[in-house]
Tab-separated table of C-alpha atoms in Angstrom:
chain	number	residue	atom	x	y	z
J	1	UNK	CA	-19.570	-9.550	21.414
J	2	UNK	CA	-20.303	-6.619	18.710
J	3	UNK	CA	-19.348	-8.291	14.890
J	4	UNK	CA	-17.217	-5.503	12.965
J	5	UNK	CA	-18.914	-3.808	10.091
J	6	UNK	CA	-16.697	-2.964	7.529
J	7	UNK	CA	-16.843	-0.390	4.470
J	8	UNK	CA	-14.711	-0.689	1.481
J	9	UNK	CA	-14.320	3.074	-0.159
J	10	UNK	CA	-13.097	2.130	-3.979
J	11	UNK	CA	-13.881	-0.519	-6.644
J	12	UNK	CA	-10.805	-0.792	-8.412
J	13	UNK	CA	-8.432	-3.666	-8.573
J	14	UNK	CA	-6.766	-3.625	-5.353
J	15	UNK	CA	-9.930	-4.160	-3.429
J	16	UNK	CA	-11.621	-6.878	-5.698
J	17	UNK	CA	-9.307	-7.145	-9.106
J	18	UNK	CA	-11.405	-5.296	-11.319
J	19	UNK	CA	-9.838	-5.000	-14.743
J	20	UNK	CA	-7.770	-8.108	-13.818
J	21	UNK	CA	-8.262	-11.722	-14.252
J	22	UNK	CA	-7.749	-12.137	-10.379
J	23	UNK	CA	-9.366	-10.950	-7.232
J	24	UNK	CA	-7.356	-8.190	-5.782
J	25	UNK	CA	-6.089	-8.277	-2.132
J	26	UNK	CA	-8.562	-6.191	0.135
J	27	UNK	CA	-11.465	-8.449	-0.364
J	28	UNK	CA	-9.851	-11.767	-0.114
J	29	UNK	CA	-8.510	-10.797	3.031
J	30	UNK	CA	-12.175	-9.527	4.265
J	31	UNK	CA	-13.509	-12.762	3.389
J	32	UNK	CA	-10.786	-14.551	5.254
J	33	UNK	CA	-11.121	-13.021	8.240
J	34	UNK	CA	-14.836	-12.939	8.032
J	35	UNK	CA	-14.420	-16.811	8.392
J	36	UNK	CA	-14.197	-16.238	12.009
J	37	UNK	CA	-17.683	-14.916	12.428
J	38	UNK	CA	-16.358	-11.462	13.466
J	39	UNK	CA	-17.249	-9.431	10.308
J	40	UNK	CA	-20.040	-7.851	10.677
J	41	UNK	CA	-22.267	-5.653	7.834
J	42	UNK	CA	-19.667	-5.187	4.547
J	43	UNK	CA	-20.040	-2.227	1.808
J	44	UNK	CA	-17.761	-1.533	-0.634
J	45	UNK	CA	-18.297	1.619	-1.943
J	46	UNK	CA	-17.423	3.455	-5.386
J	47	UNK	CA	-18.000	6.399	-7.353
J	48	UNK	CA	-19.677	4.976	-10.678
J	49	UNK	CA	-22.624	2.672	-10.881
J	50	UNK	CA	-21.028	0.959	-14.279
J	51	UNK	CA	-18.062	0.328	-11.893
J	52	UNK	CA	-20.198	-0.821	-9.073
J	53	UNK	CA	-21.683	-3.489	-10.896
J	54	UNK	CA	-18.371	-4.923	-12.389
J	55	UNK	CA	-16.977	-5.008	-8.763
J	56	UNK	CA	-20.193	-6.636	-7.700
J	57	UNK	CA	-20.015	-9.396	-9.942
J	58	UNK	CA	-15.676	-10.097	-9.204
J	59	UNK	CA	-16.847	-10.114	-5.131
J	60	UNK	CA	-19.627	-12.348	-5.627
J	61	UNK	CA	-17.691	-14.852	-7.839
J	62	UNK	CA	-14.819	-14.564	-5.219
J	63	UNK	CA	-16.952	-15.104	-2.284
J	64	UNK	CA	-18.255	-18.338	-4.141
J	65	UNK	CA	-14.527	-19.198	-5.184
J	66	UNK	CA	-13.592	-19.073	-1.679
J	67	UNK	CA	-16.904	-20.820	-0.139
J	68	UNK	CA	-18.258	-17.997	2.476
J	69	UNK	CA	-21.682	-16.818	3.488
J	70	UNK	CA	-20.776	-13.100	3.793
J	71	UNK	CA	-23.261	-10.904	1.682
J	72	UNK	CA	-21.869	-7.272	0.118
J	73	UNK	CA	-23.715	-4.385	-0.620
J	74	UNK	CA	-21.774	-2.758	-3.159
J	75	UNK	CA	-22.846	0.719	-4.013
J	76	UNK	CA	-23.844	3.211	-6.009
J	77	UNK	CA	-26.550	0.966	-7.544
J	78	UNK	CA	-27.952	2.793	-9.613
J	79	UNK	CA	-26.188	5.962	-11.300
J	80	UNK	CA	-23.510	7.845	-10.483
J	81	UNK	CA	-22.760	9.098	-7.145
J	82	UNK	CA	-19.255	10.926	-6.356
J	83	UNK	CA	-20.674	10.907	-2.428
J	84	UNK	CA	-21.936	7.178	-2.418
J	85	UNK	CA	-19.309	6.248	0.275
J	86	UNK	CA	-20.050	9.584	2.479
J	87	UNK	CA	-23.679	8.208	2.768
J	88	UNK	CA	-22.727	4.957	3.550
J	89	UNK	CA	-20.645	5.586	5.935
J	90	UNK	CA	-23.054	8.330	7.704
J	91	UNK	CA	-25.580	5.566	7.729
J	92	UNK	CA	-23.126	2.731	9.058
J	93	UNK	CA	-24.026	1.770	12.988
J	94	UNK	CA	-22.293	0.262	15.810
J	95	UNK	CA	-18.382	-0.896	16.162
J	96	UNK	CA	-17.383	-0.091	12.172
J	97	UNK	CA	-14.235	0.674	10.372
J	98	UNK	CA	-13.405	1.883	6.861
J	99	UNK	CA	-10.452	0.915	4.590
J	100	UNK	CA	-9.477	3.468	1.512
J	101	UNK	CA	-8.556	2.341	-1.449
J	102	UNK	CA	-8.952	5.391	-3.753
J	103	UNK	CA	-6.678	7.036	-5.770
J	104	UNK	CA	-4.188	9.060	-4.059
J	105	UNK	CA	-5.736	12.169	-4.526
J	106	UNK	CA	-8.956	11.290	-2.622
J	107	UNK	CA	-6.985	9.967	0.740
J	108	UNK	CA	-7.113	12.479	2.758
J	109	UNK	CA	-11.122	13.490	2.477
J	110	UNK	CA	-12.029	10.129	2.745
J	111	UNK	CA	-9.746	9.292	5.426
J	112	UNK	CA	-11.520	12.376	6.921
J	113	UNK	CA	-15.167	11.465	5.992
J	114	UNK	CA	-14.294	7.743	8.276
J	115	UNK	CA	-12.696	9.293	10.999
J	116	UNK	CA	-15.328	12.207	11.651
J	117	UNK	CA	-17.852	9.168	11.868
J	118	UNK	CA	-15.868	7.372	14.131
J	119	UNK	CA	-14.398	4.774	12.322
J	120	UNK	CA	-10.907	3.033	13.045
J	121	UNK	CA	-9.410	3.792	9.306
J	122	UNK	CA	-6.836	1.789	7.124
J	123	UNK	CA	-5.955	3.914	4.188
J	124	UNK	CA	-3.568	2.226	1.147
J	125	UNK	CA	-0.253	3.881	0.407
J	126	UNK	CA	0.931	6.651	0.311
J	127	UNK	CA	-1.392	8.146	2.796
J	128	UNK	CA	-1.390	11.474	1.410
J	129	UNK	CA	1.428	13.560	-0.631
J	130	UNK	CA	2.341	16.346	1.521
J	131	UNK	CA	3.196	16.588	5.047
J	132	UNK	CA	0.991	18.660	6.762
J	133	UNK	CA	-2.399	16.673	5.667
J	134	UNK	CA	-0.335	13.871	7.123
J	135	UNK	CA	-0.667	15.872	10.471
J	136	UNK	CA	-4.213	16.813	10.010
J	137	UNK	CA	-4.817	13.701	10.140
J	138	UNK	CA	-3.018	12.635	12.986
J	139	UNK	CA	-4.647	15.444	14.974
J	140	UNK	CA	-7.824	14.370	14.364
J	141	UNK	CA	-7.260	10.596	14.963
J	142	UNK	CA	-5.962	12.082	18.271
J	143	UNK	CA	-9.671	13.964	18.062
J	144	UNK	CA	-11.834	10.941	17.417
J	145	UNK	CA	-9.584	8.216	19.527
J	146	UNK	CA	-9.822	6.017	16.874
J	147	UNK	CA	-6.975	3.675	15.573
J	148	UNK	CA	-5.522	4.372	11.689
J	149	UNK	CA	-3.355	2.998	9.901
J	150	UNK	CA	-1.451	2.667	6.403
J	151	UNK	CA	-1.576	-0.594	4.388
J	152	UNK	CA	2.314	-0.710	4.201
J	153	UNK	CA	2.158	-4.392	3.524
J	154	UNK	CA	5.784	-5.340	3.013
J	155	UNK	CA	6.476	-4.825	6.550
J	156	UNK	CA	5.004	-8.260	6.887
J	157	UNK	CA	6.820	-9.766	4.578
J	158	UNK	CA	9.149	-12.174	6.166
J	159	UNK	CA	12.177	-11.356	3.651
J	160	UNK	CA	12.116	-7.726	5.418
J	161	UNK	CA	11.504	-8.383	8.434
J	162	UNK	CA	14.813	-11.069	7.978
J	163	UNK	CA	16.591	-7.392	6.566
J	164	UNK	CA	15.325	-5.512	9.873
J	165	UNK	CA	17.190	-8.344	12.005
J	166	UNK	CA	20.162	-8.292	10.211
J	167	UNK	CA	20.887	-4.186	10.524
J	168	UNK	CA	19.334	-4.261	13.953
J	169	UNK	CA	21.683	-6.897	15.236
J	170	UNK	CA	24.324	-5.568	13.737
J	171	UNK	CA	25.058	-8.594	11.287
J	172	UNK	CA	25.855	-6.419	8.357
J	173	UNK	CA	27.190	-3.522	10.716
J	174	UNK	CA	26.314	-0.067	9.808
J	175	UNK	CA	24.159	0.854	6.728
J	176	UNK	CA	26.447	2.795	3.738
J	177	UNK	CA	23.801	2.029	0.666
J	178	UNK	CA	20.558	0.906	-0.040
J	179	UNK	CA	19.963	-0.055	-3.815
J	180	UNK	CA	16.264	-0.418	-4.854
J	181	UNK	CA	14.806	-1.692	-7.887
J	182	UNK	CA	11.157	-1.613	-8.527
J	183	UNK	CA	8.778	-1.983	-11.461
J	184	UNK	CA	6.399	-2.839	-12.856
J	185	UNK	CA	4.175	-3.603	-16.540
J	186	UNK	CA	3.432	-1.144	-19.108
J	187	UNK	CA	-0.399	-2.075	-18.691
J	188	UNK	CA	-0.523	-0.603	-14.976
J	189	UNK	CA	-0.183	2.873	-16.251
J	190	UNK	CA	-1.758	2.742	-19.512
J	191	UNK	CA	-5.040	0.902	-19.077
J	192	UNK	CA	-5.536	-0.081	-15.185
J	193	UNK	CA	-4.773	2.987	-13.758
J	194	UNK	CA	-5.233	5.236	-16.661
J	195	UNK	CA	-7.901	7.113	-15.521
J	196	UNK	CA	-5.631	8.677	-12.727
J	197	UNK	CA	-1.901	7.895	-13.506
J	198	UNK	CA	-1.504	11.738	-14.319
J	199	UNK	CA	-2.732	12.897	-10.374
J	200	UNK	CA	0.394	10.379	-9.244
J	201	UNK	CA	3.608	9.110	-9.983
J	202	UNK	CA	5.817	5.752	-10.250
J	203	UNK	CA	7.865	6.936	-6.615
J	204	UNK	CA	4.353	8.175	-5.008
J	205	UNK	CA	2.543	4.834	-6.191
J	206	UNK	CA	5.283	2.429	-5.675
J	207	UNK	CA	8.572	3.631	-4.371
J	208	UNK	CA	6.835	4.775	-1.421
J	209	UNK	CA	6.576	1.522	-0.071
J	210	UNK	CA	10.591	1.311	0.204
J	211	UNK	CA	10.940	4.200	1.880
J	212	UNK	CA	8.864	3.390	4.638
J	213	UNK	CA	10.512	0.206	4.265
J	214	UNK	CA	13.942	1.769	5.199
J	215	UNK	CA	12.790	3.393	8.028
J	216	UNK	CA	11.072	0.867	9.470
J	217	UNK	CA	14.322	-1.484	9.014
J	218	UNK	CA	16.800	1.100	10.408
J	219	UNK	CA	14.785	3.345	12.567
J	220	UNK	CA	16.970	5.978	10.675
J	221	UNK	CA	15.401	9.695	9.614
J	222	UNK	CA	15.566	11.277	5.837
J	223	UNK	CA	17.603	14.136	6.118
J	224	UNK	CA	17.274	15.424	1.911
J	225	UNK	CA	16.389	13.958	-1.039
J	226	UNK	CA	17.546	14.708	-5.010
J	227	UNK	CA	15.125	13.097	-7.671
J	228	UNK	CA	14.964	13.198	-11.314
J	229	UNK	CA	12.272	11.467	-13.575
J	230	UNK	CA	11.568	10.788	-17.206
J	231	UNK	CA	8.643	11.368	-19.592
J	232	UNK	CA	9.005	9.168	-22.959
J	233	UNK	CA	6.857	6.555	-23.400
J	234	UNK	CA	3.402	7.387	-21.464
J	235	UNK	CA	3.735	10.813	-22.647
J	236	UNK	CA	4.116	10.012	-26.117
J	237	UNK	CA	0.728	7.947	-25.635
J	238	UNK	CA	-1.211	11.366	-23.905
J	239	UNK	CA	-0.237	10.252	-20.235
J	240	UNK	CA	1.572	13.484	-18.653
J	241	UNK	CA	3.286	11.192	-15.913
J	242	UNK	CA	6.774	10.036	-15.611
J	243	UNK	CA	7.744	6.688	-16.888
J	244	UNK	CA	10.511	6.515	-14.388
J	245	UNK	CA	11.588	8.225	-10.824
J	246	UNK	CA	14.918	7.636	-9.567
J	247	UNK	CA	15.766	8.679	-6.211
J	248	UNK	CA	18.359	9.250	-3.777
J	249	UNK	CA	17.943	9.662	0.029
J	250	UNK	CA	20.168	10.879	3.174
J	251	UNK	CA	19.280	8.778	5.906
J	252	UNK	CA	20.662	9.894	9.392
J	253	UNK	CA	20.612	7.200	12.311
J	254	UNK	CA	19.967	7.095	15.937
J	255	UNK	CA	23.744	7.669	16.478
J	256	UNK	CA	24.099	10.428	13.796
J	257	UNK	CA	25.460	8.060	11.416
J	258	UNK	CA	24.425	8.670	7.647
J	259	UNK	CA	23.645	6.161	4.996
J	260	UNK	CA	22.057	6.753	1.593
J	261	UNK	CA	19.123	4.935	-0.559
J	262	UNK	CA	18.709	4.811	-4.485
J	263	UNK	CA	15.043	4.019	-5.107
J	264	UNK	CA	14.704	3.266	-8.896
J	265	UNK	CA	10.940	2.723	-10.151
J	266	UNK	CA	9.503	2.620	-13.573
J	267	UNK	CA	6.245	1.393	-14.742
J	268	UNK	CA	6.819	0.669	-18.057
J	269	UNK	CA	7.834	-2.618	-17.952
J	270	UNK	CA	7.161	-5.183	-21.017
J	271	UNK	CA	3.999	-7.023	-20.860
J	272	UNK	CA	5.581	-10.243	-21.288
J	273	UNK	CA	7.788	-9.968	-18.074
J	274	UNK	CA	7.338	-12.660	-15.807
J	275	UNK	CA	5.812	-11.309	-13.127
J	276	UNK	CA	3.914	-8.024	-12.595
J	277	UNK	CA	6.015	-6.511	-10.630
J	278	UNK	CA	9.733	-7.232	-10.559
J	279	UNK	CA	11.701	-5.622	-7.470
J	280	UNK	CA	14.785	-6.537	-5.731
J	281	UNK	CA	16.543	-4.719	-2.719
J	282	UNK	CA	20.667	-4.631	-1.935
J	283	UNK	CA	22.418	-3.049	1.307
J	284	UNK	CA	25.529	-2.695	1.790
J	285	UNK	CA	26.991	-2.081	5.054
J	286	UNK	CA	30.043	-2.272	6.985
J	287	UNK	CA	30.546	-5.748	7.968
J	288	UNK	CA	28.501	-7.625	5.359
J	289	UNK	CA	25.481	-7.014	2.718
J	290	UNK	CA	22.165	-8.282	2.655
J	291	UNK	CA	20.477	-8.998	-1.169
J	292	UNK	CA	17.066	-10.190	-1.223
J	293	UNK	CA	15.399	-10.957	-5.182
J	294	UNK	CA	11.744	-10.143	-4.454
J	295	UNK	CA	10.285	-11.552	-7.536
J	296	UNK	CA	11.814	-14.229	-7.716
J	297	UNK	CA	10.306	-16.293	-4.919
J	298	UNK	CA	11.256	-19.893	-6.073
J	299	UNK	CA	8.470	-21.049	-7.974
J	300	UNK	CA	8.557	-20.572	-12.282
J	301	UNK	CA	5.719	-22.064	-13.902
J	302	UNK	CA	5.897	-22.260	-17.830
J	303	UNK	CA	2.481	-22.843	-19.634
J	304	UNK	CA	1.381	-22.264	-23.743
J	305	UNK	CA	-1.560	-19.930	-22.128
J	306	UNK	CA	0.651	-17.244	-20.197
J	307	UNK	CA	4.604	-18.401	-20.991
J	308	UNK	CA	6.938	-17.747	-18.337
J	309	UNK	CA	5.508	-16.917	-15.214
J	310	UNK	CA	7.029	-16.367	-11.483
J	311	UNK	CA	4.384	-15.649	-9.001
J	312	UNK	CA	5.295	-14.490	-5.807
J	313	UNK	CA	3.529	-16.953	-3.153
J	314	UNK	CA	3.777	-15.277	0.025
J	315	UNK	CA	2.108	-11.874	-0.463
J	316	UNK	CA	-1.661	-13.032	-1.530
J	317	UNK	CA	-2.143	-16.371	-3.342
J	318	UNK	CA	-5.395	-18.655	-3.396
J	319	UNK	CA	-4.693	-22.345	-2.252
J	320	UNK	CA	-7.371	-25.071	-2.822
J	321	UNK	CA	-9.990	-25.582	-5.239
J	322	UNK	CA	-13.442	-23.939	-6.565
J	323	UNK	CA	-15.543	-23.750	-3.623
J	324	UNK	CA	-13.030	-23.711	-1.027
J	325	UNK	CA	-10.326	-21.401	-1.619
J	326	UNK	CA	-8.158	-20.182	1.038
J	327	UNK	CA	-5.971	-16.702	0.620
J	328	UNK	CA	-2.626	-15.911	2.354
J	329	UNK	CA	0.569	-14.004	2.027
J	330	UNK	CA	1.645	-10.615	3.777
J	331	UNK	CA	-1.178	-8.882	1.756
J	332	UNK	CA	-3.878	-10.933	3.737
J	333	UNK	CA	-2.184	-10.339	6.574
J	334	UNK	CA	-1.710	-6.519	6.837
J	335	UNK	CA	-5.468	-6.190	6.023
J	336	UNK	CA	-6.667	-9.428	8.859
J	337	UNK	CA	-4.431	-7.381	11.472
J	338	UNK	CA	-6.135	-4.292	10.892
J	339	UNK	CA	-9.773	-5.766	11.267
J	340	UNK	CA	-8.110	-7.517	14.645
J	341	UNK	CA	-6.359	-4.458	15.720
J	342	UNK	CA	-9.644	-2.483	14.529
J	343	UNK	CA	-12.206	-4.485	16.648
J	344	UNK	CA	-9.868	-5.079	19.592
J	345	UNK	CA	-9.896	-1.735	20.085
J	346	UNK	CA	-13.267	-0.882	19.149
J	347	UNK	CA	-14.256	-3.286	22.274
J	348	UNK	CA	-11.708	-1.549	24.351
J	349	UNK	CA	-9.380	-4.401	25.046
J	350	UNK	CA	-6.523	-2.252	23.095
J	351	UNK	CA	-5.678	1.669	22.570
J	352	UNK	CA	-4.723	3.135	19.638
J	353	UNK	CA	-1.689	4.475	21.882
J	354	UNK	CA	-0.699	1.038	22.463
J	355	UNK	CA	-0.620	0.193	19.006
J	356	UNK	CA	1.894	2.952	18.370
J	357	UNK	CA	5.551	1.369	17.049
J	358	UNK	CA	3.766	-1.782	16.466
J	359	UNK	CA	1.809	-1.298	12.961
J	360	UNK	CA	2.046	0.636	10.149
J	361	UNK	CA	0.267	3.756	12.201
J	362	UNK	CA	-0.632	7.297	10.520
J	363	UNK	CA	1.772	8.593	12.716
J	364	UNK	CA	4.591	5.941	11.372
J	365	UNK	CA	3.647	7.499	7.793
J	366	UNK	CA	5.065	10.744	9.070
J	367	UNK	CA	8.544	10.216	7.659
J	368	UNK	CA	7.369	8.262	4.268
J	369	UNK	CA	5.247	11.449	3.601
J	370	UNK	CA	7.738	13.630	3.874
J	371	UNK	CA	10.155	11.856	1.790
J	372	UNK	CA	7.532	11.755	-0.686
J	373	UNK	CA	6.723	15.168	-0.594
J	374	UNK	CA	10.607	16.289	-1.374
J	375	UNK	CA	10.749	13.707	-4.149
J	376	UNK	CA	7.658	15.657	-5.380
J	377	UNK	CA	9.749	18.914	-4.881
J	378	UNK	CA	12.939	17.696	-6.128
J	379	UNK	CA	11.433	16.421	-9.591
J	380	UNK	CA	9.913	19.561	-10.051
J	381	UNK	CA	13.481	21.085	-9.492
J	382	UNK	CA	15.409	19.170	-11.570
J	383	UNK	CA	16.567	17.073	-8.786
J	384	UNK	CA	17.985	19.735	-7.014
J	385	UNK	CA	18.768	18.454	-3.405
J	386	UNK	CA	15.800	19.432	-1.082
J	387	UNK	CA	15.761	19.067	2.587
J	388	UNK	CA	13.139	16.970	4.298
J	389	UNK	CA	10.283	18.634	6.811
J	390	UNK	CA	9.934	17.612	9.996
């Protein structure tokens, strides 16, 4: 049995935490399911040697934290290279898959780059911004036969899939409202993402993930969108992106009944909030509502270092000590089934057919895109109602 090898495509703190006291999410969840003696060769691959190095140093600390043998080339090593990641994944051999965790505005060529080599691909959200490179993309997965996916994580969250029951059995009856809150700290923005937060926005970076999160609880399809935004406080610091999106979204259902979302993000958030990212979802329906408080998971831990903290346990938290840590949460587990789904396939004991309505698929991301890209169209309209493609 083939071991998977597995390239990384960014260096930033999703993948290993850079910038960030912790680890990130992508490479935890690699080393995790490299336990299993499945993984294969791993490169993570960047853009800037200066950033290489930093990331180098977070994975190797993690892989000690956590206790695993794996070894990571992490590239470029030497000066800058924009096309590090194209070489490295030209030169990758045998069953191999890539996972992109650029900035948005790289997606779709280096979804592109993985796919033309053959690799099964796992891109983070959004996938792209406008609809038809979503269908480029689609068409050439359908090309390669390789499987792809989008690292819509909170569909494995157990709080939404709970939500999904409830509408689908009819518990709550028939959607009217969703309400959507979703935030996060000032410091996302301004220093972690600063280098790109003006190619993006707060809906494209984080409300995205709720509107693939309605359709995937309601099976329903956006019909238009209005959207307004504000520029105050990242503009007046020489960041030309909104500080807030707030949208609203037709929904029509299977039976032609109609429903509507509000999707309110900011990302200016206090630093001394207790958690990085607060967000809570309401709906409303005709026989009941369902409320779930997503930040506030249970646990509140006080301390003279950090103050008031509430960390969310069950998306990706280390358990254990120095030596032997373990990750899980939803996080871990979007990323572990795509290296299953990825290899399964790759050894033909799936298709990517078969996988279709089961994960998070590129052709799933269909109807998130094109909400995103009238939210796009709509703020640039003054949140003049705009109809959503097909």
């Amino acid at each position: 049995m083939a071991k998977l090898n597995i390239i990384v495509v960014g260096t930033g703190m999703y993948v290993c935490g850079r910038g960030t006291p912790g680890y990130g999410t992508i490479m935890p969840a690699i080393f995790e399911w490299a336990r299993s003696g499945k993984a294969g060769e791993i490169i993570v691959a960047g853009r800037s040697a200066r950033g290489a190095r930093e990331a180098g140093k977070k994975i190797n600390d993690l892989r000690r934290q956590m206790g695993v043998r794996a070894s990571v080339k992490v590239l470029p090593a030497k000066k800058d290279d924009p096309r590090a990641y194209m070489k490295a994944i030209k030169g990758i051999s045998g069953p191999a898959c890539a996972i992109i965790a650029t900035p948005d505005n790289l997606h779709k060529e280096a979804a592109e780059t993985a796919m033309k080599a053959g690799l099964h691909t796992l891109v983070v959200k959004p996938l792209v911004a406008v609809l038809k490179d979503a269908k480029s993309l689609i068409a050439l997965q359908d090309k390669k036969k390789v499987f792809c996916a989008v690292e819509f994580h909170k569909r494995y969250d157990d709080a939404n899939l709970n939500l999904r029951d409830a509408i689908r059995k009819g518990t709550i009856g028939d959607p009217l409202y969703f309400l959507v809150e979703f935030s996060q700290r000032k410091s996302m923005p301004s220093k972690i993402f600063r280098a790109w937060a003006e190619t993006t926005n707060i809906f494209q970076y984080l409300g995205i993930h709720y509107a693939d999160m309605v359709y995937f609880v309601t099976g329903a399809r956006p019909v238009r969108v209005s959207a307004i935004g504000q520029k105050n406080w990242l503009k007046s610091r020489g960041i030309d992106t909104y500080d807030a999106v707030e949208a609203v979204i037709e929904w029509k259902m299977p039976g032609m009944k109609r429903f509507v979302s509000h999707i309110l993000t900011n990302w200016i958030d206090p630093e001394t909030t207790s958690a990085m990212s607060d967000q809570k979802i309401k709906v409303i329906g005709t026989k009941g509502r369902f409320e779930s408080d997503q930040k506030k998971r249970g646990i509140t831990v006080v301390t003279d270092e950090k103050g008031i903290d509430e960390p969310n346990p069950y998306f990706c938290s280390a358990f254990g000590s120095a030596g032997s840590l373990n990750y899980r949460g939803y996080g871990i587990e979007s990323i572990r089934q795509f290296l299953e789904d990825a290899k399964n396939v790759g050894e033909g004991r799936q298709t990517f057919e078969e996988l279709e309505g089961k994960r998070p698929t590129f052709r799933q991301s269909v109807v998130s895109t094109a909400v995103l890209e009238a939210v796009n169209r709509s703020l640039k309209q003054a949140g003049r109602w705009v109809k959503v493609k097909r």
